[in-house]
Short mmCIF file of C-alpha atoms in Angstrom, two decimals:
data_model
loop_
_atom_site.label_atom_id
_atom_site.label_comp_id
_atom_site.label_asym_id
_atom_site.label_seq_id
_atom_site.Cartn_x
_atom_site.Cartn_y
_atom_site.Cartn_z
CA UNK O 1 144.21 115.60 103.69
CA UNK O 2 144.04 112.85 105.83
CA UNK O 3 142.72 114.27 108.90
CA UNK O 4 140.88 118.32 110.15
CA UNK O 5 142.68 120.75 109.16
CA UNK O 6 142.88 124.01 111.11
CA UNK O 7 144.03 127.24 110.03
CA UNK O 8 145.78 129.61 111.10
CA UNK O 9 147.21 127.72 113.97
CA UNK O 10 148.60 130.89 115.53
CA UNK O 11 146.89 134.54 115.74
CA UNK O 12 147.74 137.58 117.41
CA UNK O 13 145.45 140.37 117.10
CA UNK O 14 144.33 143.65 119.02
CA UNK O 15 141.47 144.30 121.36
CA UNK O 16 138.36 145.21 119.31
CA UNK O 17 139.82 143.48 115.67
CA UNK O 18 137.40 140.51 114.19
CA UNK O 19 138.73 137.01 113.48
CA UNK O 20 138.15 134.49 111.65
CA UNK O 21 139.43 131.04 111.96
CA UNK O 22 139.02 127.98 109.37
CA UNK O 23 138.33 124.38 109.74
CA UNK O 24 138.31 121.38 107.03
CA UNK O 25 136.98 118.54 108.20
CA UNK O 26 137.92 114.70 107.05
CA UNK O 27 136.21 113.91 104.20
CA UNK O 28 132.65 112.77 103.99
CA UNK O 29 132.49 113.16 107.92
CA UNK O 30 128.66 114.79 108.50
CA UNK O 31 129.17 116.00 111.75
CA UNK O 32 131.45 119.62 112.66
CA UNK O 33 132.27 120.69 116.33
CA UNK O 34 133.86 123.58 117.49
CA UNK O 35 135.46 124.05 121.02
CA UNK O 36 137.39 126.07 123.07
CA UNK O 37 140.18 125.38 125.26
CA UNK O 38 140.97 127.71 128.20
CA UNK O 39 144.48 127.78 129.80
CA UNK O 40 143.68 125.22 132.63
CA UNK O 41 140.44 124.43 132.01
CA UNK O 42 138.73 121.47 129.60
CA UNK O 43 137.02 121.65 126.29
CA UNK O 44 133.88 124.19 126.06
CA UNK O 45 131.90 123.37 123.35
CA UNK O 46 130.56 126.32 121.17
CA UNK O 47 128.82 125.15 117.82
CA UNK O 48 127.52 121.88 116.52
CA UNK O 49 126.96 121.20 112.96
CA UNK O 50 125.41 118.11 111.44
CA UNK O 51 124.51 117.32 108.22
CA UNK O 52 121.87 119.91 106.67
CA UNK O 53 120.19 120.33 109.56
CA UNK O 54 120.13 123.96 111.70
CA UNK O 55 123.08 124.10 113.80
CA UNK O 56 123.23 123.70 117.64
CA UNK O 57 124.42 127.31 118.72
CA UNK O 58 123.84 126.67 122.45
CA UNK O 59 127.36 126.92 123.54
CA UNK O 60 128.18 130.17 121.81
CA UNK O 61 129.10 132.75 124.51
CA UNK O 62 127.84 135.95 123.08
CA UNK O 63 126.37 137.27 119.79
CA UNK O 64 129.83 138.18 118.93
CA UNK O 65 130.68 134.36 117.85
CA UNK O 66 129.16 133.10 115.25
CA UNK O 67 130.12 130.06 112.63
CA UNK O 68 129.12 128.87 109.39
CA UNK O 69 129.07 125.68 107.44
CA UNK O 70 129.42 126.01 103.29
CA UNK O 71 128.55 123.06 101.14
CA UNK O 72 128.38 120.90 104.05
CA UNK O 73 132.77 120.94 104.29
CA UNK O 74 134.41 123.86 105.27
CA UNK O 75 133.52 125.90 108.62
CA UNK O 76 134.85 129.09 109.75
CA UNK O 77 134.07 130.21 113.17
CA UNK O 78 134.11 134.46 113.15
CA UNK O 79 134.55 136.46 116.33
CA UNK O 80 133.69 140.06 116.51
CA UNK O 81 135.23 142.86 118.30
CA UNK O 82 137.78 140.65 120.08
CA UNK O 83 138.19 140.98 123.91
CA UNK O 84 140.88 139.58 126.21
CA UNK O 85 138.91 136.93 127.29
CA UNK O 86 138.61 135.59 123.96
CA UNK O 87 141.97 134.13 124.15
CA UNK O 88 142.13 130.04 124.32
CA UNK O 89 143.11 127.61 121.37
CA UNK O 90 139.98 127.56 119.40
CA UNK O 91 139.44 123.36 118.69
CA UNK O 92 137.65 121.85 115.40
CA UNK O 93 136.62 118.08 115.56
CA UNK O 94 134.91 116.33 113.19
CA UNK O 95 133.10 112.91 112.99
CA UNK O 96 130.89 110.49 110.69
CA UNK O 97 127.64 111.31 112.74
CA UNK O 98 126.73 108.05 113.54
CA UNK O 99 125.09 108.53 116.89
CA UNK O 100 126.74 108.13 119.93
CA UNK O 101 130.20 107.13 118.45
CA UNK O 102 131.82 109.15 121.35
CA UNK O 103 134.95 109.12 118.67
CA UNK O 104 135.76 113.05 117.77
CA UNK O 105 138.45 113.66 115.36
CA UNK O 106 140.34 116.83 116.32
CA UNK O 107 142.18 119.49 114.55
CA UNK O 108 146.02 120.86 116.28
CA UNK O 109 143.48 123.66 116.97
CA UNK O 110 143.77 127.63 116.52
CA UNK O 111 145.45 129.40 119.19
CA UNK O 112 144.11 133.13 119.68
CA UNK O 113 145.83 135.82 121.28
CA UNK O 114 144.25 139.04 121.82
CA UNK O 115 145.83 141.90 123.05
CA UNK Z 1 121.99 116.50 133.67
CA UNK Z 2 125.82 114.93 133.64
CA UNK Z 3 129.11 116.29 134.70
CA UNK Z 4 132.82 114.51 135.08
CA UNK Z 5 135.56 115.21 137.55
CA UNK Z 6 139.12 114.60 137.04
CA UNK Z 7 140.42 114.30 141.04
CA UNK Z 8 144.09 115.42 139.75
CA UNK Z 9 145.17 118.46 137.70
CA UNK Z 10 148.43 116.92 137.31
CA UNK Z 11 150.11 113.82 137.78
CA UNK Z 12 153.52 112.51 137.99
CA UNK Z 13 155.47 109.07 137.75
CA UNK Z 14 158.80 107.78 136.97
CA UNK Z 15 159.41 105.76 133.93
CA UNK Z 16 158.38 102.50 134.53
CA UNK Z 17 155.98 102.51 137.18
CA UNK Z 18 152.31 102.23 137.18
CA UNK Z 19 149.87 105.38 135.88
CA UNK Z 20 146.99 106.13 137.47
CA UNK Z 21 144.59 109.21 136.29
CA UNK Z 22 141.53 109.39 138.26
CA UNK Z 23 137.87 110.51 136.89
CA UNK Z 24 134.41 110.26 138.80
CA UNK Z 25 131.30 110.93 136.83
CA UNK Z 26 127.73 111.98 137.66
CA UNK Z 27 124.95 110.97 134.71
CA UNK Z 28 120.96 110.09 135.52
CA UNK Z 29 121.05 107.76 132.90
CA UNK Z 30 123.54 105.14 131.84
CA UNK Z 31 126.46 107.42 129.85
CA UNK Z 32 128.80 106.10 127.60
CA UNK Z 33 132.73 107.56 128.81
CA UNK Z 34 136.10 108.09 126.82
CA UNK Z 35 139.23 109.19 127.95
CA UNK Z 36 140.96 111.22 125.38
CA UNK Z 37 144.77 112.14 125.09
CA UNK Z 38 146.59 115.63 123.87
CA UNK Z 39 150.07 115.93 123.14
CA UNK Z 40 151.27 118.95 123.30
CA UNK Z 41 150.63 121.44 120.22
CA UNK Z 42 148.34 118.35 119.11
CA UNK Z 43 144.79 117.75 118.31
CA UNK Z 44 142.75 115.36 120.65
CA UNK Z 45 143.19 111.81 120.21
CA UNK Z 46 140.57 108.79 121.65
CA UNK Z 47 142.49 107.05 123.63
CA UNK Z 48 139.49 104.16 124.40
CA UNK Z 49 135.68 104.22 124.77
CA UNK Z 50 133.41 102.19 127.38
CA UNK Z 51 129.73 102.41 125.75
CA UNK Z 52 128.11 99.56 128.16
CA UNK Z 53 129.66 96.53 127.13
CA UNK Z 54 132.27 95.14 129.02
CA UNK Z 55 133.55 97.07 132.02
CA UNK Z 56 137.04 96.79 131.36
CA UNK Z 57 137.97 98.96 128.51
CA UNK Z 58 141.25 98.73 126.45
CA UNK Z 59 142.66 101.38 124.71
CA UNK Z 60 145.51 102.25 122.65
CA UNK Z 61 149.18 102.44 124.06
CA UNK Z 62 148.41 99.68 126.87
CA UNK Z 63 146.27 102.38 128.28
CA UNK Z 64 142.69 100.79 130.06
CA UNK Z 65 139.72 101.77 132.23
CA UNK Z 66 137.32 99.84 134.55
CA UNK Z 67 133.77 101.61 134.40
CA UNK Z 68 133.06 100.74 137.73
CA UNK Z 69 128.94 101.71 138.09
CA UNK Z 70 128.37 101.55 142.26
CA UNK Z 71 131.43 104.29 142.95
CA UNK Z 72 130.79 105.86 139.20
CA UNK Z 73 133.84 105.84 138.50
CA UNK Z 74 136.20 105.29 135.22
CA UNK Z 75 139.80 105.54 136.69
CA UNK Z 76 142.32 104.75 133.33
CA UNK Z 77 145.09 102.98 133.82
CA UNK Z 78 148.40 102.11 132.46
CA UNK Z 79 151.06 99.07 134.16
CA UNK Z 80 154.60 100.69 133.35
CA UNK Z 81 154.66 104.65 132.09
CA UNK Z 82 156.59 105.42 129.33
CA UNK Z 83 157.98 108.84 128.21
CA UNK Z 84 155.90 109.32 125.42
CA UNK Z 85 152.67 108.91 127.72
CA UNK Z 86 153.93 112.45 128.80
CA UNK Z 87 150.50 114.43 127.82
CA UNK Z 88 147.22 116.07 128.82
CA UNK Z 89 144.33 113.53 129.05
CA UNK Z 90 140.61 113.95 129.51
CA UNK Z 91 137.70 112.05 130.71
CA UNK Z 92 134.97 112.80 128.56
CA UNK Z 93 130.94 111.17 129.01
CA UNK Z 94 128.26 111.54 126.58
CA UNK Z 95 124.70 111.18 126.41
CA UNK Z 96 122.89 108.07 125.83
CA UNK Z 97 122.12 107.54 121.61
CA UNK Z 98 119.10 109.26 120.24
CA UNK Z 99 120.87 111.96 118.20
CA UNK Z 100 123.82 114.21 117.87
CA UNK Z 101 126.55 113.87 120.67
CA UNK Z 102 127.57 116.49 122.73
CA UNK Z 103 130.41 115.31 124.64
CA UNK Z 104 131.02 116.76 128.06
CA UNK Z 105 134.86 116.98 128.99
CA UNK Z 106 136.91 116.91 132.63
CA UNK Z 107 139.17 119.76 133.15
CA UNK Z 108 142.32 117.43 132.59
CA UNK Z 109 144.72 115.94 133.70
CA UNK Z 110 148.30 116.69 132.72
CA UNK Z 111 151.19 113.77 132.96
CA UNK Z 112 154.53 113.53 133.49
CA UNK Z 113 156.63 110.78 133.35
CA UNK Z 114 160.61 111.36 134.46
CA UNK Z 115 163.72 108.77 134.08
#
């Protein structure tokens, strides 16, 4: 397709359940984000992938999130053992890793419900 | 280390009339700045970019910003509002080039326009 893709764009799951949520970046764009988005609050960035190299983890908030990168296209970003908190629209953005091109390309994002 | 503040969780106007969305930023080096705009149930969209060339940005949908260094600001603008300008928009700075970005996003600021 023409731009990311993000799927499912709705889930609604139980306390305690894992998730997994799915992003397909524009073609031939090198660089993968994912963020979160918090009723009220702005974009909290969780994962950064680029290219081959090791992925930036730093914003992940526990060892319960974790996200992979196959084949250098497709990333799904996991969360264990749900909690409450956990809820937000989960946001994938993608870009053509040239440095400092500011210019993110965003999916309609994954909104998570736990219960 | 660098941080942006939107002054106005929400902001309203009549059709028409001028649009004002106010952002401040704090960076130790020179940062490059973007305001980005959400509609709702949509991804993120770049709305314009200032990356240290002129100070007057323009952007898509006769939307522009000043980047205005001595009161570090980056205030975005718009003459007459239009309904469709009804959305969430962030200010967003980044770090200066030298490798991967990691964009650092305002809280937001959500607009209405009325008739």
């Amino acid at each position: 397709g023409a731009g990311v893709s993000q799927s499912p764009s709705n889930k609604v799951t139980e306390k305690g359940k894992d998730v997994e949520l799915r992003c397909d970046p524009i073609s031939g764009h090198t660089a993968l984000y994912w963020y979160r988005q918090s009723l009220g609050q702005g974009l909290e960035f969780l994962i950064y992938f680029q290219g081959n190299s090791a992925p930036d983890k730093s914003g992940l908030p526990s060892d319960r999130f974790s996200a992979e990168r196959t084949g250098g296209s497709v990333s799904t970003l996991t969360i264990q053992r749900t909690q409450q908190e956990d809820s937000a629209v989960y946001l994938c953005a993608s870009s053509s890793g040239q440095t400092n091109t500011g210019e993110l390309f965003f999916g309609e994002g994954s909104r998570l419900t736990v219960l | 280390a660098q941080s942006v503040t939107q002054l106005d969780s929400h902001v309203s106007v009549s059709e028409g009339t001028p649009v004002l969305l106010r952002c401040n930023y704090s960076s130790s080096y020179s940062p490059s700045l973007f305001w980005y705009v959400q509609h709702p149930n949509k991804g993120l969209q770049l709305l314009l970019k200032y990356t240290s060339a002129a100070t007057l940005v323009k952007g898509i949908n006769g939307f522009e910003a000043e980047f205005k260094k001595s009161e570090t600001s980056f205030h975005l603008t718009k003459p007459s509002a239009h309904m469709s300008d009804a959305a969430e928009y962030f200010c967003v700075v980044s770090p200066p080039s030298g490798g991967y970005n990691k964009l650092i996003f305002g809280a937001g600021t959500r607009l209405a326009v009325h008739p």
